[in-house]
């Protein structure tokens, strides 16, 4: 892509003079194209485009008009809108609608770019459906495309120069309804829409799968332990010596339990005495059961 800045002042004067003799609708179209011709391109390449981040699930109404950025594409100069797919989404469905309003419509082209801003996929106007107006919406160009964030995280919407010279005739809603109901065709004129460099659009995004990643060793934060946080292992000390009176008490209780033939209680007392530091409880118990 490149920037085109120079325009002949004489050409503009003649162009504006000619426009004054045109019908109002055609005159507006000509003035819009004139504004686009004289507008300065915003960027030297896709990487410099102003990217708008999208949400995981979103329906976005927007306009492309004279305040939009201008790019010089391989197929002409155009106002455009540029979007970036959500970071948390991997597989998404994008639906783009361009509404027919008044006597004009923005004829869109969609290109998807990889992480290095290289075009990977193009959706030309021929791949858009024409939907006639209904009770809830206007006539529109419409298309849906499925994209992968890992392959094409960037999307640009613009209108090639060749599209601006074209028109589209859409069946009148009354005629469509009559044909659906099998009624006589009404005396109506099918509306004609001129392709324009500006227009009203809608972009819908639905996330089909989420984007996952693996935490590699290099991506994990390094944990540093300060000297104060180091764990100091202390030796486990043996149980303190039991007092003579306590040791005698345990031995007496062991003797009593053995005499009552309550070996379960005697063993419990031996273990309890040993944990408390007794050095004779086990020997006393052994001597008693030998008798």
CSV table of C-alpha atoms in Angstrom, one decimal, residues 7-119:
chain,number,residue,atom,x,y,z
A,7,UNK,CA,-4.7,16.3,-6.7
A,8,UNK,CA,-5.1,18.8,-9.4
A,9,UNK,CA,-6.9,22.0,-8.3
A,10,UNK,CA,-8.1,22.6,-11.8
A,11,UNK,CA,-9.7,19.2,-11.9
A,12,UNK,CA,-11.5,19.9,-8.6
A,13,UNK,CA,-12.8,23.2,-9.8
A,14,UNK,CA,-14.2,21.6,-13.0
A,15,UNK,CA,-15.6,18.7,-11.0
A,16,UNK,CA,-17.5,20.9,-8.6
A,17,UNK,CA,-18.8,23.1,-11.4
A,18,UNK,CA,-20.1,20.0,-13.2
A,19,UNK,CA,-21.8,18.7,-10.0
A,20,UNK,CA,-23.9,21.8,-9.6
A,21,UNK,CA,-25.9,20.7,-12.8
A,22,UNK,CA,-26.6,17.2,-11.5
A,23,UNK,CA,-29.7,15.9,-9.7
A,24,UNK,CA,-29.3,16.1,-5.9
A,25,UNK,CA,-28.8,12.3,-5.3
A,26,UNK,CA,-26.2,12.0,-8.1
A,27,UNK,CA,-24.6,15.2,-6.9
A,28,UNK,CA,-24.2,13.9,-3.4
A,29,UNK,CA,-22.7,10.7,-4.8
A,30,UNK,CA,-20.2,12.7,-6.9
A,31,UNK,CA,-19.2,14.9,-4.0
A,32,UNK,CA,-18.6,11.9,-1.8
A,33,UNK,CA,-16.4,10.4,-4.4
A,34,UNK,CA,-14.6,13.8,-4.8
A,35,UNK,CA,-14.0,13.9,-1.0
A,36,UNK,CA,-12.5,10.4,-1.2
A,37,UNK,CA,-10.2,11.3,-4.1
A,38,UNK,CA,-8.8,14.3,-2.2
A,39,UNK,CA,-8.6,12.5,1.2
A,40,UNK,CA,-5.1,11.6,2.5
A,41,UNK,CA,-4.4,8.0,3.2
A,42,UNK,CA,-3.9,7.2,6.8
A,43,UNK,CA,-1.2,4.6,6.6
A,44,UNK,CA,1.7,3.0,4.7
A,45,UNK,CA,0.6,-0.5,5.3
A,46,UNK,CA,-1.9,-2.8,7.2
A,47,UNK,CA,0.3,-2.9,10.3
A,48,UNK,CA,-0.3,0.9,10.8
A,49,UNK,CA,-4.1,0.6,10.5
A,50,UNK,CA,-6.2,1.7,13.6
A,51,UNK,CA,-7.5,-1.7,14.9
A,52,UNK,CA,-10.8,-1.9,16.8
A,53,UNK,CA,-10.9,-4.8,19.3
A,54,UNK,CA,-14.0,-7.0,19.3
A,55,UNK,CA,-15.6,-8.8,22.2
A,56,UNK,CA,-16.2,-12.5,22.5
A,57,UNK,CA,-19.9,-12.0,21.5
A,58,UNK,CA,-20.9,-8.8,19.9
A,59,UNK,CA,-23.3,-7.0,17.6
A,60,UNK,CA,-21.9,-3.7,16.4
A,61,UNK,CA,-23.6,-1.0,14.3
A,62,UNK,CA,-21.2,1.4,12.7
A,63,UNK,CA,-20.9,3.7,9.7
A,64,UNK,CA,-18.1,4.2,7.2
A,65,UNK,CA,-18.1,7.8,6.2
A,66,UNK,CA,-15.8,10.8,5.5
A,67,UNK,CA,-14.5,10.7,9.1
A,68,UNK,CA,-13.3,7.1,8.6
A,69,UNK,CA,-9.7,6.3,7.8
A,70,UNK,CA,-8.7,6.1,4.2
A,71,UNK,CA,-6.5,3.4,2.7
A,72,UNK,CA,-5.0,2.8,-0.7
A,73,UNK,CA,-5.6,-0.9,-1.5
A,74,UNK,CA,-4.6,-2.9,-4.5
A,75,UNK,CA,-8.0,-2.4,-6.0
A,76,UNK,CA,-8.4,1.3,-5.3
A,77,UNK,CA,-8.7,4.0,-2.6
A,78,UNK,CA,-11.4,3.6,0.0
A,79,UNK,CA,-12.7,4.5,3.4
A,80,UNK,CA,-12.4,1.5,5.7
A,81,UNK,CA,-13.0,-0.1,9.1
A,82,UNK,CA,-10.5,-2.5,10.6
A,83,UNK,CA,-11.1,-5.0,13.5
A,84,UNK,CA,-9.1,-7.4,15.6
A,85,UNK,CA,-10.7,-10.7,16.8
A,86,UNK,CA,-11.0,-11.3,20.5
A,87,UNK,CA,-8.0,-12.7,22.3
A,88,UNK,CA,-10.0,-15.3,24.1
A,89,UNK,CA,-11.7,-16.6,20.9
A,90,UNK,CA,-10.2,-19.1,18.5
A,91,UNK,CA,-13.0,-20.1,16.1
A,92,UNK,CA,-15.5,-17.4,15.3
A,93,UNK,CA,-18.4,-16.6,12.9
A,94,UNK,CA,-18.5,-13.1,11.5
A,95,UNK,CA,-21.7,-11.8,9.9
A,96,UNK,CA,-21.4,-8.5,7.9
A,97,UNK,CA,-24.5,-6.6,6.8
A,98,UNK,CA,-24.4,-3.4,4.7
A,99,UNK,CA,-27.8,-1.7,4.6
A,100,UNK,CA,-29.4,0.0,1.6
A,101,UNK,CA,-30.7,3.4,2.7
A,102,UNK,CA,-32.1,6.2,0.6
A,103,UNK,CA,-30.7,5.5,-2.8
A,104,UNK,CA,-27.3,4.3,-1.8
A,105,UNK,CA,-25.5,1.4,-0.3
A,106,UNK,CA,-21.9,0.7,0.7
A,107,UNK,CA,-20.7,-2.3,-1.4
A,108,UNK,CA,-18.3,-4.1,0.9
A,109,UNK,CA,-15.3,-6.3,0.5
A,110,UNK,CA,-13.8,-8.2,3.5
A,111,UNK,CA,-10.2,-9.3,3.8
A,112,UNK,CA,-8.8,-11.4,6.6
A,113,UNK,CA,-5.1,-11.0,7.5
A,114,UNK,CA,-2.6,-13.1,9.4
A,115,UNK,CA,-0.6,-12.0,12.5
A,116,UNK,CA,2.0,-10.5,10.1
A,117,UNK,CA,-0.8,-8.4,8.4
A,118,UNK,CA,-0.6,-10.5,5.2
A,119,UNK,CA,-4.0,-11.0,3.4
